[in-house]
Short mmCIF file of C-alpha atoms and ligand atoms in Angstrom, two decimals:
data_model
loop_
_atom_site.label_atom_id
_atom_site.label_comp_id
_atom_site.label_asym_id
_atom_site.label_seq_id
_atom_site.Cartn_x
_atom_site.Cartn_y
_atom_site.Cartn_z
CA UNK A 1 6.20 -21.92 -3.07
CA UNK A 2 3.32 -20.49 -3.38
CA UNK A 3 0.46 -19.44 -0.11
CA UNK A 4 -2.98 -18.36 -0.34
CA UNK A 5 -4.13 -15.65 2.15
CA UNK A 6 -8.40 -15.68 1.34
CA UNK A 7 -10.65 -13.72 3.68
CA UNK A 8 -13.09 -10.66 3.57
CA UNK A 9 -12.59 -7.09 4.02
CA UNK A 10 -10.49 -6.33 7.24
CA UNK A 11 -9.88 -9.78 8.44
CA UNK A 12 -6.62 -8.78 8.85
CA UNK A 13 -5.71 -9.88 5.12
CA UNK A 14 -3.42 -7.52 4.73
CA UNK A 15 -1.29 -7.09 7.53
CA UNK A 16 -0.90 -10.44 8.17
CA UNK A 17 -0.08 -11.65 4.14
CA UNK A 18 2.67 -8.91 3.94
CA UNK A 19 4.21 -9.82 7.63
CA UNK A 20 4.43 -13.25 6.27
CA UNK A 21 5.55 -12.81 3.60
CA UNK A 22 8.40 -10.33 4.66
CA UNK A 23 8.82 -12.73 7.97
CA UNK A 24 9.04 -16.07 5.20
CA UNK A 25 11.24 -14.03 2.82
CA UNK A 26 8.31 -13.94 -0.40
CA UNK A 27 7.08 -11.22 -2.60
CA UNK A 28 3.11 -10.14 -1.40
CA UNK A 29 1.08 -9.78 -3.88
CA UNK A 30 -2.29 -8.23 -2.97
CA UNK A 31 -4.43 -8.53 -5.39
CA UNK A 32 -7.84 -6.06 -3.88
CA UNK A 33 -4.57 -3.27 -4.76
CA UNK A 34 -5.94 -4.62 -8.47
CA UNK A 35 -9.06 -4.28 -9.04
CA UNK A 36 -9.79 -1.30 -6.62
CA UNK A 37 -6.42 0.40 -9.45
CA UNK A 38 -8.52 -0.56 -12.42
CA UNK A 39 -11.49 0.23 -10.79
CA UNK A 40 -10.35 3.82 -10.53
CA UNK A 41 -8.93 3.29 -14.17
CA UNK A 42 -12.28 2.35 -15.56
CA UNK A 43 -13.92 5.61 -13.30
CA UNK A 44 -11.47 8.11 -14.40
CA UNK A 45 -11.73 7.52 -18.06
CA UNK A 46 -15.31 7.57 -17.47
CA UNK A 47 -16.29 3.47 -19.55
CA UNK A 48 -19.44 2.69 -19.03
CA UNK A 49 -19.66 0.02 -17.11
CA UNK A 50 -22.10 -1.96 -18.94
CA UNK A 51 -19.86 -2.25 -22.09
CA UNK A 52 -17.72 -4.89 -21.19
CA UNK A 53 -15.72 -4.86 -24.63
CA UNK A 54 -14.68 -1.65 -23.71
CA UNK A 55 -13.49 -2.35 -19.93
CA UNK A 56 -11.65 -5.41 -21.27
CA UNK A 57 -9.53 -4.13 -23.95
CA UNK A 58 -8.71 -1.27 -21.67
CA UNK A 59 -7.78 -4.08 -19.12
CA UNK A 60 -5.47 -5.25 -21.99
CA UNK A 61 -4.06 -2.18 -22.12
CA UNK A 62 -3.28 -1.06 -18.31
CA UNK A 63 -0.17 -0.92 -16.49
CA UNK A 64 -0.36 -2.26 -12.68
CA UNK A 65 2.40 -2.63 -10.04
CA UNK A 66 3.15 -3.63 -6.84
CA UNK A 67 5.76 -2.44 -5.55
CA UNK A 68 7.91 -3.55 -2.46
CA UNK A 69 8.73 0.21 -0.74
CA UNK A 70 12.42 -0.29 2.01
CA UNK A 71 9.99 0.22 4.56
CA UNK A 72 8.00 -2.96 3.64
CA UNK A 73 4.76 -0.96 2.70
CA UNK A 74 3.81 -1.40 -0.72
CA UNK A 75 2.76 1.45 -3.54
CA UNK A 76 0.40 0.78 -6.56
CA UNK A 77 1.60 2.17 -9.53
CA UNK A 78 -1.41 2.25 -12.12
CA UNK A 79 0.17 3.42 -15.71
CA UNK A 80 2.93 4.64 -13.76
CA UNK A 81 1.35 6.63 -11.61
CA UNK A 82 0.99 6.10 -7.51
CA UNK A 83 -2.83 5.89 -7.17
CA UNK A 84 -1.82 4.03 -2.96
CA UNK A 85 -3.96 6.55 -1.52
CA UNK A 86 -6.57 7.29 -4.25
CA UNK A 87 -7.64 3.06 -4.34
CA UNK A 88 -8.46 3.65 -0.73
CA UNK A 89 -11.31 6.44 -0.95
CA UNK A 90 -14.64 4.93 0.64
CA UNK A 91 -15.85 5.78 -3.30
CA UNK A 92 -13.67 4.04 -4.69
CA UNK A 93 -14.64 1.04 -2.40
CA UNK A 94 -18.03 0.59 -3.36
CA UNK A 95 -17.10 0.72 -6.29
CA UNK A 96 -14.84 -1.91 -6.53
CA UNK A 97 -18.17 -4.72 -7.38
CA UNK A 98 -19.04 -3.59 -10.30
CA UNK A 99 -16.19 -4.46 -12.23
CA UNK A 100 -15.53 -6.96 -9.94
CA UNK A 101 -18.35 -9.11 -10.84
CA UNK A 102 -17.50 -8.98 -14.75
CA UNK A 103 -16.28 -12.52 -15.48
CA UNK A 104 -14.15 -11.54 -18.39
CA UNK A 105 -12.18 -8.85 -16.30
CA UNK A 106 -11.65 -11.23 -13.51
CA UNK A 107 -10.07 -13.59 -16.59
CA UNK A 108 -7.56 -10.64 -17.31
CA UNK A 109 -6.87 -10.46 -13.39
CA UNK A 110 -6.61 -13.90 -12.73
CA UNK A 111 -3.75 -13.72 -15.17
CA UNK A 112 -1.79 -11.48 -14.14
CA UNK A 113 -1.86 -13.13 -10.81
CA UNK A 114 -1.01 -16.37 -11.89
CA UNK A 115 2.21 -14.83 -14.27
CA UNK A 116 3.35 -13.84 -10.57
CA UNK A 117 3.79 -17.47 -9.31
CA UNK A 118 5.66 -18.05 -12.01
CA UNK A 119 8.98 -16.76 -11.41
CA UNK A 120 8.41 -15.98 -7.30
CA UNK A 121 7.99 -17.34 -4.07
CA UNK A 122 4.55 -15.42 -3.08
CA UNK A 123 1.96 -14.62 -0.49
CA UNK A 124 -0.90 -13.83 -2.64
CA UNK A 125 -4.11 -11.99 -1.03
CA UNK A 126 -7.72 -12.09 -1.88
CA UNK A 127 -11.32 -13.65 -2.75
CA UNK A 128 -10.93 -16.38 -5.31
CA UNK A 129 -7.06 -16.56 -4.65
CA UNK A 130 -7.01 -20.64 -3.34
CA UNK A 131 -10.33 -21.12 -5.11
CA UNK A 132 -9.27 -19.98 -8.89
CA UNK A 133 -5.81 -17.99 -9.16
CA UNK A 134 -3.85 -21.27 -7.06
CA UNK A 135 -5.71 -24.40 -6.67
CA UNK A 136 -2.46 -26.26 -6.21
CA UNK A 137 -1.57 -23.44 -4.28
CA UNK A 138 1.17 -25.11 -1.68
CA UNK A 139 -0.46 -23.31 1.98
CA UNK A 140 -3.57 -21.48 1.51
CA UNK A 141 -5.53 -19.89 4.81
CA UNK A 142 -8.79 -17.89 4.87
CA UNK A 143 -9.33 -15.72 7.61
CA UNK A 144 -12.26 -14.62 9.08
CA UNK A 145 -13.36 -12.63 12.31
CA UNK A 146 -16.63 -10.63 13.80
CA UNK A 147 -18.05 -8.97 11.81
CA UNK A 148 -18.38 -6.08 14.20
CA UNK A 149 -15.33 -6.53 15.16
CA UNK A 150 -13.83 -6.35 11.18
CA UNK A 151 -15.71 -2.94 10.76
CA UNK A 152 -14.14 -1.81 13.66
CA UNK A 153 -10.54 -2.79 12.30
CA UNK A 154 -11.87 -0.44 9.37
CA UNK A 155 -12.89 2.47 10.74
CA UNK A 156 -9.71 2.69 12.56
CA UNK A 157 -7.87 2.59 9.50
CA UNK A 158 -10.32 5.45 7.91
CA UNK A 159 -9.60 7.04 11.01
CA UNK A 160 -5.70 6.57 10.76
CA UNK A 161 -6.29 7.54 6.79
CA UNK A 162 -7.80 11.01 8.10
CA UNK A 163 -11.14 8.82 6.61
CA UNK A 164 -14.20 10.14 8.90
CA UNK A 165 -16.87 8.01 8.07
CA UNK A 166 -19.69 7.20 9.92
CA UNK A 167 -19.56 3.63 12.00
CA UNK A 168 -22.81 3.10 11.54
CA UNK A 169 -22.98 3.25 7.44
CA UNK A 170 -19.87 1.04 7.22
CA UNK A 171 -20.85 -1.54 9.31
CA UNK A 172 -23.92 -1.52 6.47
CA UNK A 173 -21.65 -1.27 3.85
CA UNK A 174 -18.62 -4.17 5.16
CA UNK A 175 -22.12 -6.38 4.52
CA UNK A 176 -23.29 -5.22 1.10
CA UNK A 177 -19.78 -5.77 0.51
CA UNK A 178 -19.88 -9.09 1.24
CA UNK A 179 -22.91 -10.17 0.10
CA UNK A 180 -22.32 -9.31 -3.07
CA UNK A 181 -18.15 -10.77 -3.24
CA UNK A 182 -19.93 -14.28 -1.46
CA UNK A 183 -22.86 -14.54 -4.29
CA UNK A 184 -21.12 -13.58 -7.79
CA UNK A 185 -21.21 -16.11 -9.73
CA UNK A 186 -17.34 -15.54 -11.10
CA UNK A 187 -14.71 -15.42 -8.32
CA UNK A 188 -17.03 -15.43 -5.46
CA UNK A 189 -15.36 -15.36 -2.10
CA UNK A 190 -15.09 -19.00 -1.08
CA UNK A 191 -12.99 -21.04 1.67
CA UNK A 192 -11.67 -23.53 -0.71
CA UNK A 193 -11.86 -27.24 0.58
CA UNK A 194 -8.91 -27.73 1.66
CA UNK A 195 -7.76 -24.13 2.87
CA UNK A 196 -7.39 -23.70 6.98
CA UNK A 197 -10.07 -21.79 8.37
CA UNK A 198 -8.76 -19.43 10.87
CA UNK A 199 -11.37 -16.81 13.12
CA UNK A 200 -8.30 -13.50 14.28
CA UNK A 201 -11.86 -11.33 16.22
CA UNK A 202 -9.72 -12.10 19.13
CA UNK A 203 -5.88 -12.96 17.89
CA UNK A 204 -3.16 -9.92 17.70
CA UNK A 205 -1.75 -10.06 14.69
CA UNK A 206 0.94 -11.10 15.90
CA UNK A 207 -0.68 -14.66 16.64
CA UNK A 208 -2.24 -14.50 13.56
CA UNK A 209 1.17 -14.94 11.45
CA UNK A 210 2.37 -17.61 14.36
CA UNK A 211 -0.27 -19.79 13.71
CA UNK A 212 -0.50 -19.82 10.06
CA UNK A 213 3.50 -19.40 10.24
CA UNK A 214 3.86 -22.85 12.22
CA UNK A 215 1.04 -24.14 9.51
CA UNK A 216 3.81 -23.64 6.45
CA UNK A 217 7.16 -24.81 8.88
CA UNK A 218 4.74 -28.49 10.01
CA UNK A 219 4.10 -28.90 5.91
CA UNK A 220 7.23 -27.85 5.06
CA UNK A 221 8.70 -30.78 8.13
CA UNK A 222 6.43 -33.35 6.23
O1 LIG B 301 -8.75 -4.48 1.96
P1 LIG B 301 -10.39 -4.77 1.43
O2 LIG B 301 -10.66 -6.04 1.59
O3 LIG B 301 -11.74 -4.28 2.08
O4 LIG B 301 -10.39 -4.81 -0.22
P2 LIG B 301 -9.70 -5.63 -1.42
O5 LIG B 301 -8.79 -7.06 -0.35
O6 LIG B 301 -8.58 -3.87 -1.64
O7 LIG B 301 -10.65 -5.75 -2.00
C1 LIG B 301 -11.69 -4.88 -3.07
C2 LIG B 301 -12.96 -5.71 -3.88
O8 LIG B 301 -12.17 -6.26 -4.50
C3 LIG B 301 -12.99 -6.95 -2.77
O9 LIG B 301 -14.41 -6.31 -1.81
C4 LIG B 301 -14.10 -7.75 -3.86
O10 LIG B 301 -14.64 -7.52 -4.66
C5 LIG B 301 -12.88 -7.41 -5.51
N1 LIG B 301 -11.70 -8.00 -4.96
C6 LIG B 301 -12.30 -9.86 -5.37
O11 LIG B 301 -12.63 -10.25 -6.18
N2 LIG B 301 -11.00 -10.64 -5.96
C7 LIG B 301 -10.32 -10.35 -5.70
N3 LIG B 301 -9.10 -11.67 -6.14
C8 LIG B 301 -8.81 -9.19 -4.65
C9 LIG B 301 -10.66 -8.39 -4.60
#
């Protein structure tokens, strides 16, 4: 069974998809972490982002693993090295779009992502999962929330990690990222026509997980 969760940053995708996967006993797959880890590698290797052949070559020889830990956290391994912390810095976040807008790189990522669905029950979250990666998914959700709430959530997440950012800058960066994610020609952020829209603005995490779970149970009963 394949469940997709798409939506913009700070809508609650990661927290909710992770909890949902745990509840269902499914594998949780964070595709943003894949784009982030590959961007880190390209930056470390000082690849010119305009050199698409070189980037694609690099992507093909990159190994990214999402390792589920006992405490339900996910470790992101880039060629065997734990980069979970390094891929969440604001600098890296602002660089990901350069890689994520390249259709040839998205193709490589989409191949990796589809391979997860071949032999596992999964909850996969991202931007284009219900539209491009798994258009035939069993259940699709599109999670959104008011931009101010999303920025506040992200601000708190970063603060918890000891990363201090200016709230106003963060809000502007998130608006810019939303725009880029929604307007790129390859794999844009878009609600699939058959995805269920959930606005998490006034809802707690538990309420969103319960809402999604009830849709899944209804579907199973059919
Ligand atoms: O956690 P947050 O929502 O901030 O971002 P993320 O899910 O880790 O994704 C980081 C960036 O990767 C996004 O802004 C997208 O540009 C890109 N991405 C993508 O293009 N396609 C996906 N399926 C997932 C992420």
